Coordinates of C-alpha atoms in Angstrom, one line a residue:
Chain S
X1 CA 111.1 150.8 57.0
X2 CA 111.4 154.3 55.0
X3 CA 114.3 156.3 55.7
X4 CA 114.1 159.3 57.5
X5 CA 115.5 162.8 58.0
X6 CA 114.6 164.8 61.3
X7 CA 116.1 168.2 62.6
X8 CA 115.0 169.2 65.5
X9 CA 117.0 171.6 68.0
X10 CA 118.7 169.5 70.5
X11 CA 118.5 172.1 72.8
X12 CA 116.0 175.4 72.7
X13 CA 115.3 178.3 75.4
X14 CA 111.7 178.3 77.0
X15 CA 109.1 179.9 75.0
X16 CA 111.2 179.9 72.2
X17 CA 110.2 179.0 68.5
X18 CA 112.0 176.2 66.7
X19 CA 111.8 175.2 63.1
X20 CA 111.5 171.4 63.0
X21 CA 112.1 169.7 58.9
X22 CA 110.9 166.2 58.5
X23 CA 111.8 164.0 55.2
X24 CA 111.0 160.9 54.3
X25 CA 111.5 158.2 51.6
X26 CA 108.4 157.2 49.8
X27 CA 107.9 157.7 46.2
X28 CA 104.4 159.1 46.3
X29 CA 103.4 157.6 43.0
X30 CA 100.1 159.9 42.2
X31 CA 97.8 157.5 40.3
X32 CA 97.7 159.2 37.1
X33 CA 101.2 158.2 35.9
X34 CA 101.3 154.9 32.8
X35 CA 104.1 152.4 34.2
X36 CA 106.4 150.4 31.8
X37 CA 103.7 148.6 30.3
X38 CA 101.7 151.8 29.5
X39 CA 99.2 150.8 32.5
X40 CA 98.4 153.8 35.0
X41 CA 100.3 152.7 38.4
X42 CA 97.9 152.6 41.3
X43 CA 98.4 155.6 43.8
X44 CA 100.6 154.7 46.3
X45 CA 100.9 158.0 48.6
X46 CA 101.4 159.4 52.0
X47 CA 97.9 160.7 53.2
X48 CA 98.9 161.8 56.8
X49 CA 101.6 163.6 58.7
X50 CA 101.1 164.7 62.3
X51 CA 103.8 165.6 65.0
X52 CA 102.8 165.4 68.8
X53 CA 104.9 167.0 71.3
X54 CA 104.8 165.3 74.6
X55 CA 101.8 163.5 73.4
X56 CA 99.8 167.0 72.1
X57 CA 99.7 166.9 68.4
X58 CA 101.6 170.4 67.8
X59 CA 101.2 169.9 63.6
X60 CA 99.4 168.0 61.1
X61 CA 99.3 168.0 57.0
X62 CA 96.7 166.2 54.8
X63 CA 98.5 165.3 51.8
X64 CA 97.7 164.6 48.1
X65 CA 99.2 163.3 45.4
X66 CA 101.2 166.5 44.2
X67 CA 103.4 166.2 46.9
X68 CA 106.4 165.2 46.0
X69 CA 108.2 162.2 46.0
X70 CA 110.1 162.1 49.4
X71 CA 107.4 164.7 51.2
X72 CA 109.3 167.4 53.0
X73 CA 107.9 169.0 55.5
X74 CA 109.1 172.0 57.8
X75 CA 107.2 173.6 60.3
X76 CA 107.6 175.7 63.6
X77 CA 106.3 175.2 67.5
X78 CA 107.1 176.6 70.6
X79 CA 109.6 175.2 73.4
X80 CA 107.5 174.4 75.7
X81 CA 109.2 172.1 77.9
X82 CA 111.6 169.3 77.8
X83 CA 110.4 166.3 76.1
X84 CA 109.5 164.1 73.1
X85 CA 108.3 164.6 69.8
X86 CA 106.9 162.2 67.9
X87 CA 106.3 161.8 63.9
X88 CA 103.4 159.7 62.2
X89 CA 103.0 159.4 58.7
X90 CA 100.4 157.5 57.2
X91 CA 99.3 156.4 53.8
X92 CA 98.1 153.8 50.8
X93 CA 98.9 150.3 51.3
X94 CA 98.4 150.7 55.2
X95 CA 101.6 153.0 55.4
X96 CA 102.3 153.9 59.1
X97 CA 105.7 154.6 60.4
X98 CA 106.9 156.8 63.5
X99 CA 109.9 158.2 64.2
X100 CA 110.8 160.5 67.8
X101 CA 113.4 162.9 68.8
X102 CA 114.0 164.6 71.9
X103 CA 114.9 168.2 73.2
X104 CA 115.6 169.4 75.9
X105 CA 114.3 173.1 77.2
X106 CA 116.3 175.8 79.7
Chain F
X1 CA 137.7 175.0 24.1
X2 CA 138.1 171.1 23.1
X3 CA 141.7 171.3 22.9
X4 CA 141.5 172.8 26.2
X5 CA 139.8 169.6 27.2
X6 CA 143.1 167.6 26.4
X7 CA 144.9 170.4 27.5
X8 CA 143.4 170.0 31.2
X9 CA 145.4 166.7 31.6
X10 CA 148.7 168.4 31.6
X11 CA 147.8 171.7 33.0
X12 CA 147.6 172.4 36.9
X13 CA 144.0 171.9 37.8
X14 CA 144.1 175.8 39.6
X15 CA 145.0 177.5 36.5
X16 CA 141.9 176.7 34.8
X17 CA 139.7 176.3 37.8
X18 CA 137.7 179.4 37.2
X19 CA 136.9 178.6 34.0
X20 CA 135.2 175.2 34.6
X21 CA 132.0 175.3 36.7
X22 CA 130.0 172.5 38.8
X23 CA 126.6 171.4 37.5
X24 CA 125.6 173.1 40.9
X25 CA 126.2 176.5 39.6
X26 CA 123.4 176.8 36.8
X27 CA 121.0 175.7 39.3
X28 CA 118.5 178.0 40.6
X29 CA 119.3 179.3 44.4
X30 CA 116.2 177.1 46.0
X31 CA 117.8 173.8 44.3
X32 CA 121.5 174.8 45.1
X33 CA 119.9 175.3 49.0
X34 CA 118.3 171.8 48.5
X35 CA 121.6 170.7 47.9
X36 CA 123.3 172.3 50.7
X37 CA 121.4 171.5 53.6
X38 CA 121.8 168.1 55.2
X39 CA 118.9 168.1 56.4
X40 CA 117.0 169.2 53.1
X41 CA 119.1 167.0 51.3
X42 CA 116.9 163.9 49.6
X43 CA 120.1 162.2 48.9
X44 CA 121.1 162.4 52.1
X45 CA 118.2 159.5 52.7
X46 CA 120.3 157.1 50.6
X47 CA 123.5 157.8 52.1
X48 CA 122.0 156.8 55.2
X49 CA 120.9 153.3 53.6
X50 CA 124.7 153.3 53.0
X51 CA 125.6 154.0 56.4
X52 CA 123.7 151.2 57.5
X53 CA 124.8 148.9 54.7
X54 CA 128.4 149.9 55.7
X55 CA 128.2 147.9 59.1
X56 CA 125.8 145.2 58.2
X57 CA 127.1 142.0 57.8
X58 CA 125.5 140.5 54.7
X59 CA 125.1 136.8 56.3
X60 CA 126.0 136.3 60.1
X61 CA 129.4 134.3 59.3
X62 CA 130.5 136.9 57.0
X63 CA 132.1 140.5 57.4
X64 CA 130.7 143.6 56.5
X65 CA 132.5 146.5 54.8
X66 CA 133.5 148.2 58.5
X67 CA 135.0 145.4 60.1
X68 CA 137.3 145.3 57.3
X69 CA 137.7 149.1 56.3
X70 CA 136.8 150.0 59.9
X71 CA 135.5 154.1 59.7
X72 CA 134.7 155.1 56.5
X73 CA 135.5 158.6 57.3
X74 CA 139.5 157.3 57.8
X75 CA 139.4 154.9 55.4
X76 CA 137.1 156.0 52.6
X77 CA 138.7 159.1 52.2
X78 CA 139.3 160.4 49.3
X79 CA 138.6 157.2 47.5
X80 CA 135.6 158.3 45.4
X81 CA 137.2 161.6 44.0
X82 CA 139.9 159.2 42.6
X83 CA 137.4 157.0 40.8
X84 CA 137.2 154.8 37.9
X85 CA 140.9 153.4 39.9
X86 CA 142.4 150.9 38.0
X87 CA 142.3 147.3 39.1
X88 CA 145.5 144.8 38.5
X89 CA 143.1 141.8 38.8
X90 CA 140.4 142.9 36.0
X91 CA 143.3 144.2 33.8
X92 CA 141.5 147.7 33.5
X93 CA 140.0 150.4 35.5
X94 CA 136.9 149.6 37.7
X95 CA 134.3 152.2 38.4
X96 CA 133.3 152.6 41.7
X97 CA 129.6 150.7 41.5
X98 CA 132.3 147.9 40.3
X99 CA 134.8 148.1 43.3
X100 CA 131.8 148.2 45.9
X101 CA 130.6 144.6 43.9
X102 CA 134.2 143.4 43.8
X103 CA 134.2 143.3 47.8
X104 CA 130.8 141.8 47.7
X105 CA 132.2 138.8 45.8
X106 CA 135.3 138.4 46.7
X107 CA 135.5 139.8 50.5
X108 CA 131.8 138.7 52.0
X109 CA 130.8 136.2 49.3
X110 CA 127.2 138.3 48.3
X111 CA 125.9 138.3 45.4
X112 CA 126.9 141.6 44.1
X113 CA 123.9 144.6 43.9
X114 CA 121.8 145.1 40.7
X115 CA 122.8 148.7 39.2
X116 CA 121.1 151.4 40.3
X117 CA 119.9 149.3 43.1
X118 CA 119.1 151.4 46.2
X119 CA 121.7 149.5 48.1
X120 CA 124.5 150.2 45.4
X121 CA 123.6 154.1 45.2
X122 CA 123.2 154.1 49.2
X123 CA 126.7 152.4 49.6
X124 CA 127.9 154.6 46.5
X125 CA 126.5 157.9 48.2
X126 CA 128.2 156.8 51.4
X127 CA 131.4 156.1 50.0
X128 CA 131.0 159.7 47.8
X129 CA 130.1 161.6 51.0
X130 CA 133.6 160.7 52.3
X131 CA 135.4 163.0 49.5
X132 CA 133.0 165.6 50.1
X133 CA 134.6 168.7 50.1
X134 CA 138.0 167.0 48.6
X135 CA 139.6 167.9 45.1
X136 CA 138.7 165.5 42.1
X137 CA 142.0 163.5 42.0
X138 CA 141.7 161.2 38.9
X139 CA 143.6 158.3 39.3
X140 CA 147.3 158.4 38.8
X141 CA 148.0 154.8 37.4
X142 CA 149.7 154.9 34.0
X143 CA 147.6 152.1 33.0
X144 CA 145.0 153.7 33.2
X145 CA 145.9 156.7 30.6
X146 CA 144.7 154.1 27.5
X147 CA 141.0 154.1 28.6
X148 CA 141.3 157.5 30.0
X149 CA 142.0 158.5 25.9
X150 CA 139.6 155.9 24.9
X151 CA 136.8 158.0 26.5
X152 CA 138.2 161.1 25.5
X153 CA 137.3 160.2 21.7
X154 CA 134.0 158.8 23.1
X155 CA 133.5 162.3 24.3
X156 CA 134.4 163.9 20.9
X157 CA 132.6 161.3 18.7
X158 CA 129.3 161.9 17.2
X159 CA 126.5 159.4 18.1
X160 CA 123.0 158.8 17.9
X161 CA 120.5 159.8 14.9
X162 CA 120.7 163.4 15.9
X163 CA 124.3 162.9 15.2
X164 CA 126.0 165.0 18.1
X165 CA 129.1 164.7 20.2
X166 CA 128.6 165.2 24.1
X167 CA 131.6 167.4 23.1
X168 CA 129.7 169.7 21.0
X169 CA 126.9 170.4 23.8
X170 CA 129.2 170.1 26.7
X171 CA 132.3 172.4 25.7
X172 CA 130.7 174.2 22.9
X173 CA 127.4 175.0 24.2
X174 CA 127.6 174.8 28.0
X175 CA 125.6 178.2 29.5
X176 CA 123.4 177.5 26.9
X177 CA 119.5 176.8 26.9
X178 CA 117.9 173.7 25.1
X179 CA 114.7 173.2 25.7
X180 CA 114.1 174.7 29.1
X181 CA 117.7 173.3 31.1
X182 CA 120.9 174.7 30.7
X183 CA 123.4 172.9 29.4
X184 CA 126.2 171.9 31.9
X185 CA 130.2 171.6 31.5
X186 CA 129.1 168.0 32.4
X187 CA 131.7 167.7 35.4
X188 CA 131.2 164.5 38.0
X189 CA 131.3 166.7 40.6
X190 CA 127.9 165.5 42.6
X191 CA 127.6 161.8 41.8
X192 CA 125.4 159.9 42.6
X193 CA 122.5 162.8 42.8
X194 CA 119.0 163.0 43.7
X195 CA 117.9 164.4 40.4
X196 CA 114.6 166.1 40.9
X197 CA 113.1 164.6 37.3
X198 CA 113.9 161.0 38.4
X199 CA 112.1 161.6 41.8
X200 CA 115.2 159.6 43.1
X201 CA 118.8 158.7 43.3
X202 CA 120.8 157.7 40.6
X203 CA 124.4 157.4 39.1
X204 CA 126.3 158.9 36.4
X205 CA 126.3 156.4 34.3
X206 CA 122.3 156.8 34.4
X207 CA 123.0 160.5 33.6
X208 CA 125.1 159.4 30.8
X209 CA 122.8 157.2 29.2
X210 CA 120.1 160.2 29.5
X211 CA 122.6 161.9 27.2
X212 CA 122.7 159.4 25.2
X213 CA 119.0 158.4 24.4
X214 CA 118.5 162.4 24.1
X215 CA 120.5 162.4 20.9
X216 CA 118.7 159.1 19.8
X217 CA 122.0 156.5 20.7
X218 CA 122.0 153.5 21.6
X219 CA 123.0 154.1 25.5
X220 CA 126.1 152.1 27.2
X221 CA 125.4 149.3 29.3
X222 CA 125.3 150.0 32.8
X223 CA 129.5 149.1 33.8
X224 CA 129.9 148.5 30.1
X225 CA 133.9 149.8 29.0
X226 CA 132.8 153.0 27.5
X227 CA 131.1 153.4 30.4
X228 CA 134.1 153.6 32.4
X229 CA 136.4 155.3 29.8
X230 CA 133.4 158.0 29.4
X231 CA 133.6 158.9 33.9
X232 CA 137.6 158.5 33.6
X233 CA 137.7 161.1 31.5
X234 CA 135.2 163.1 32.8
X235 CA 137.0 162.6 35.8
X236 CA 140.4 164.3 34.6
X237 CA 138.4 166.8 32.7
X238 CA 137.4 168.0 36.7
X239 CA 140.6 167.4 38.4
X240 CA 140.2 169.4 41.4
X241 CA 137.0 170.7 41.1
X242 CA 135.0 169.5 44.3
X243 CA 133.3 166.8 45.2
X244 CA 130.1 167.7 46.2
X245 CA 127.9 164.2 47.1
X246 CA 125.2 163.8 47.1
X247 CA 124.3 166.4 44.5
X248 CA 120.6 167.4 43.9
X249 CA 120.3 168.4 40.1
X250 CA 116.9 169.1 38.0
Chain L
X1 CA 121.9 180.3 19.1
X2 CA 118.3 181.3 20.7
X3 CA 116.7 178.3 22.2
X4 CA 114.2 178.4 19.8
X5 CA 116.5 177.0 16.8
X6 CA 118.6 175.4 19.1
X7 CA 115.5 173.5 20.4
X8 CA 114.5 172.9 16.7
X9 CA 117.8 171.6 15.7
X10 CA 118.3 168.7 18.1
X11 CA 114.8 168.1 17.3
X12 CA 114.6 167.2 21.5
X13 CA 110.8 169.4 21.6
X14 CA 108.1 170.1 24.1
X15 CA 107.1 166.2 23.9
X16 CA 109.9 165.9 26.0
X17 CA 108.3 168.0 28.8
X18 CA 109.9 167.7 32.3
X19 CA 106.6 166.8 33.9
X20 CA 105.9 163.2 32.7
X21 CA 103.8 162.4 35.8
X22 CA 100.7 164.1 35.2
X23 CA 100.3 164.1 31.7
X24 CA 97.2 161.7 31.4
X25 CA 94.9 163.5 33.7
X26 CA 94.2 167.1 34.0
X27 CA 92.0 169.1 36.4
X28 CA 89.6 171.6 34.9
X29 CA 88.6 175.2 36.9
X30 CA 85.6 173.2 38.1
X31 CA 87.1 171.2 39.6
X32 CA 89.5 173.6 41.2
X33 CA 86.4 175.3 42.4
X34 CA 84.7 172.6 43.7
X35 CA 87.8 171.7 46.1
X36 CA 88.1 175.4 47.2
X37 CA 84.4 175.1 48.3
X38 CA 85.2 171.8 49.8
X39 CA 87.9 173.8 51.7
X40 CA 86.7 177.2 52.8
X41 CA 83.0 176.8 51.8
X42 CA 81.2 180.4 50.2
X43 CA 82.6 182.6 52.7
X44 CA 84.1 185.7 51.5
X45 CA 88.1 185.6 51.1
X46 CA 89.9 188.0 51.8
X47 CA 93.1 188.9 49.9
X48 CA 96.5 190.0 51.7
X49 CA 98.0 188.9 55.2
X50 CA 99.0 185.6 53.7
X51 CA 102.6 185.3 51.7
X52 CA 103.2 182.1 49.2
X53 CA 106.6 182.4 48.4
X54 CA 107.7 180.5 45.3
X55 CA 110.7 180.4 43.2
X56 CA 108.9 182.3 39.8
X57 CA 110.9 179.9 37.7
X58 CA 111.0 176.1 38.0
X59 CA 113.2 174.0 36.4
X60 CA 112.1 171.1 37.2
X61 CA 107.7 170.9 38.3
X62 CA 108.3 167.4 39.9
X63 CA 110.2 168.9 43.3
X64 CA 108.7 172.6 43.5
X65 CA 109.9 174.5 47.1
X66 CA 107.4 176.6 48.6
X67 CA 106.6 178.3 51.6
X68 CA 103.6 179.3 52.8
X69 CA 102.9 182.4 56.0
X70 CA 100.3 184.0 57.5
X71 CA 101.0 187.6 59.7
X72 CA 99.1 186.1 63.0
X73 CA 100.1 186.2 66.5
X74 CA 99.4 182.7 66.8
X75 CA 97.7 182.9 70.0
X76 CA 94.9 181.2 72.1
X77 CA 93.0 184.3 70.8
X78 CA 94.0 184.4 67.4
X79 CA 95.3 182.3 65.1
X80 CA 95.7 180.5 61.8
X81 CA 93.6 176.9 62.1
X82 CA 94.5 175.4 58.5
X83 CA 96.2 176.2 55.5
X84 CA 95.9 175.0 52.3
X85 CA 97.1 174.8 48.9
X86 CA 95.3 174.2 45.1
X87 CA 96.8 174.1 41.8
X88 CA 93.9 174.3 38.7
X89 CA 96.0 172.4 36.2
X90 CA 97.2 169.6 38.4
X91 CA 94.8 166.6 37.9
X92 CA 93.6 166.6 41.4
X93 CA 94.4 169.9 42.2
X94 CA 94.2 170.2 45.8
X95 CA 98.0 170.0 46.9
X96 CA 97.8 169.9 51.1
X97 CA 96.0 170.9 54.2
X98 CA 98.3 171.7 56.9
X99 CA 96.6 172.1 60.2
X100 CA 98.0 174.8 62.9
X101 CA 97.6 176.0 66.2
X102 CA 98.7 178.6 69.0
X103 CA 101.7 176.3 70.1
X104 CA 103.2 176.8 66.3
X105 CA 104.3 179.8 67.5
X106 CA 104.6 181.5 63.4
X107 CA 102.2 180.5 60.6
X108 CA 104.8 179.2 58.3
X109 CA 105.0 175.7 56.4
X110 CA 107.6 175.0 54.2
X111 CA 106.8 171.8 51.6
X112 CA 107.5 170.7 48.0
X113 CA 105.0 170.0 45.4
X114 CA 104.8 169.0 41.7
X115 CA 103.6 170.9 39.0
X116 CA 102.1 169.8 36.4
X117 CA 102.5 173.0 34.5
X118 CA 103.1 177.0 34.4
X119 CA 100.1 177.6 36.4
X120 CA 98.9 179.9 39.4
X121 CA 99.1 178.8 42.9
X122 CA 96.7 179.3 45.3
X123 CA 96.7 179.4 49.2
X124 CA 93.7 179.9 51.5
X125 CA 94.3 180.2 55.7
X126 CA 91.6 179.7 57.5
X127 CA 91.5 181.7 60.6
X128 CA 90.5 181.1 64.6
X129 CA 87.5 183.7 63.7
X130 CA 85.9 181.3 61.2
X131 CA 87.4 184.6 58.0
X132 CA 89.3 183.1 55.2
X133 CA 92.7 184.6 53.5
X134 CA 93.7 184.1 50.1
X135 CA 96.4 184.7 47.6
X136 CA 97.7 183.7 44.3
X137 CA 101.5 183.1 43.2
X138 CA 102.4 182.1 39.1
X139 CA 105.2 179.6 38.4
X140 CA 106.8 179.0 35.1
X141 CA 107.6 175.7 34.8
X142 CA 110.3 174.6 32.5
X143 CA 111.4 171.8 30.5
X144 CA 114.4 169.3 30.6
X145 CA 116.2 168.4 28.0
X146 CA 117.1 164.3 28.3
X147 CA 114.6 161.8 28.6
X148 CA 114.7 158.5 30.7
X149 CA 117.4 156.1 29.2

């Protein structure tokens, strides 16, 4: 499984906006790069990011090979209410991993 | 200025400290906030492999590196700013991709990691992590002052076809531009990085060997001597500059 | 020394280009065209009310910051629907869609893309009313000095 970074706010104020940063290892080889042996290396990418909070997709990206290796992501959302937020990101090679965090809303 | 190199052996670190400059400080202000943010951090994804690695037990009937060394952040401390260290049982100083294999061998009988294996530059960037923030401290052993001279000369030596001493772009023409990057002091101070042309993590000695094969040498063996020599000088060239891992470096 | 002579000297030249990665393949204004069209169709773009803010210099085009903001209220009534991002002289040269909505609360996404070269950016929102924003941001990518070893 890829390694992950998440930040998201423990804790936020109804109504509030949060910035939530997503990273994760994958080396996001593009498809147009010669390996060792001069052959081009077969793309090998991270097509799909979406974030659902409390099941209600909140973000999404469509990504391409010119995002670089490790895709970083940071977006914002409103503190709605207490719950869950969930992480997909999907790719070549039938990528799919998901990843949560949690915060809780006064 | 390489006389001063020398020089920095004898002299208290603080006295020069504001003329030597981290790696970090030629970078431009997005990459420097790259490095400083935890949660921006790339390398920060391999230190967590080393986390992980730290309290794993490499077969179920052997130990892994916490239940001998219990919390890295007690234990660990310190103990990357003070590497190459030098080792009574190989005779000579031990980098500290070499002491992390050591314990794989001898301590929870693994094979010991590949270089630049993920696992070595996770556990590496774990170990580094713990001196964050610490003072380079080059180790004190007498012994080791042979190898640390050794790599001093290495430092000053021309090499390669284009015939150039890290010396000469490293002391002589640090600030400088060459074609595009500026030329560092070339001080350990971020190792292992996440260097944004490798797309990944890697070690000094991979930085090294970049060096090297830009001048057209013949570049060290991963863990070869002059390997070693080359980072324990290094090393005392920084004393008491900061350890900043893991670094993020163009 | 200028970095001219110095370059000259060391005889380390622009073959040694940071940007290894997409050096086989490169995308032609066509083609930047044609994914813009595949994007935001013929309508009309407007310019302004849109920020791409992007370090001017890059020293390195594999890991290129960016940030990308649209002035809206990000309401139920108005808002920003997708954003996306094209480079012409990246082989494939559209970069990332990001898809919004009111609960985003601002119009900002931060990412990091490669460059193939010194080259202007391009970022089109595409807006609850069905309009279309646009603007442009150059980035001067530069070369490293030491090759793989």
């Amino acid at each position: 499984m890829a390694r992950t970074l998440i930040n998201v706010p423990a804790s936020a104020k109804r109504g509030e906006v949060i910035e939530i940063k997503t990273l994760i290892q994958h080396p996001m080889e593009t498809g147009f790069r010669p390996g060792a042996n001069g052959r081009i290396l077969a793309r090998d990418i991270i097509t799909k990011f979406a974030c659902t909070y409390n099941g209600e997709e909140v973000f999404a990206a469509e990504l391409f090979p010119a995002t670089a290796a490790n895709p970083f992501l940071a977006f914002t959302t409103v503190a709605s209410e207490s719950g869950t937020f969930r992480f997909t990101w999907t790719g070549d090679n039938g990528f799919k991993q998901t990843e949560t965090a949690t915060i809780s809303v006064t | 200025m390489r006389r001063l190199a020398c020089l920095l052996l004898l002299l208290p670190a603080a006295a020069l400290a504001d003329e030597r400059r981290s790696g970090s400080t030629y970078m431009s202000a997005e990459t420097q906030a790259m490095q400083k943010d935890d949660t921006a951090n790339p390398g920060m994804l391999w230190v967590q492999d080393g986390a992980a690695l730290w309290s794993r037990k490499p077969a179920a009937d052997k130990k892994a590196c916490a239940d001998c060394h219990g919390d890295a952040a007690a234990s660990m401390k310190g103990v990357a700013a003070r590497y190459p260290a030098f080792d009574a049982e190989q005779g000579r100083p031990v980098d500290l991709a070499t002491r992390i294999n050591l314990c794989r061998e001898k301590h929870q009988q693994a094979a010991p990691f590949a270089a630049e294996s993920e696992s070595l530059l996770g556990l590496s960037a774990w170990l580094g992590l713990q001196s964050r923030g610490l003072p380079i401290s080059p180790d004190p052993d007498p012994r080791s002052e042979p190898f640390r001279e050794a790599g001093r000369r290495l430092y000053e030596q021309r090499m390669g076809q284009l015939n150039f001493a890290c010396a000469q772009c490293h002391d002589d023409n640090a600030g400088k531009r060459l074609a595009g990057s500026v030329i560092p002091q070339a001080h350990p101070t971020g190792y292992p990085i996440y260097r944004l042309e490798w797309q990944g993590m890697g070690s000094l000695q991979r930085r090294l060997r970049n060096c090297m094969t830009g001048v057209r040498a013949e570049p060290f063996a991963y863990g070869a001597p002059e390997m070693v020599e080359l980072e324990l000088f290094l090393m005392s060239r920084a004393a008491g500059m900061t350890v900043e891992t893991p670094g993020v470096r163009p | 020394m200028t970095n001219a002579t110095r370059r000259d000297a060391l005889g380390l030249g622009a073959g040694l280009a940071a940007f290894l990665s997409f050096r086989p393949a490169r995308a032609t204004t066509a083609a930047m065209s044609e994914a813009i069209r595949d994007f935001a169709g013929t309508v009309k773009r407007q310019e302004g009310g849109i920020t791409l803010d992007l370090p001017p210099l890059v020293e390195n085009g594999n890991v290129v910051p960016l940030t990308v903001s649209v002035d809206s209220p990000m309401t139920a009534e108005s808002f920003v629907k997708r954003i996306a991002l094209f480079a012409e002289k990246n082989p494939q040269p559209h970069i990332g869609t990001y898809h919004l909505n009111p609960r985003s609360g601002r119009a900002s996404v931060s990412s990091r893309i490669r460059l193939a070269d010194s080259q202007a950016i391009t970022a089109i929102a595409e807006m609850s009313d069905g309009s279309f924003r646009q603007t442009s941001a150059e980035v001067i990518v530069t070369l490293a000095a030491c090759v793989e070893g």
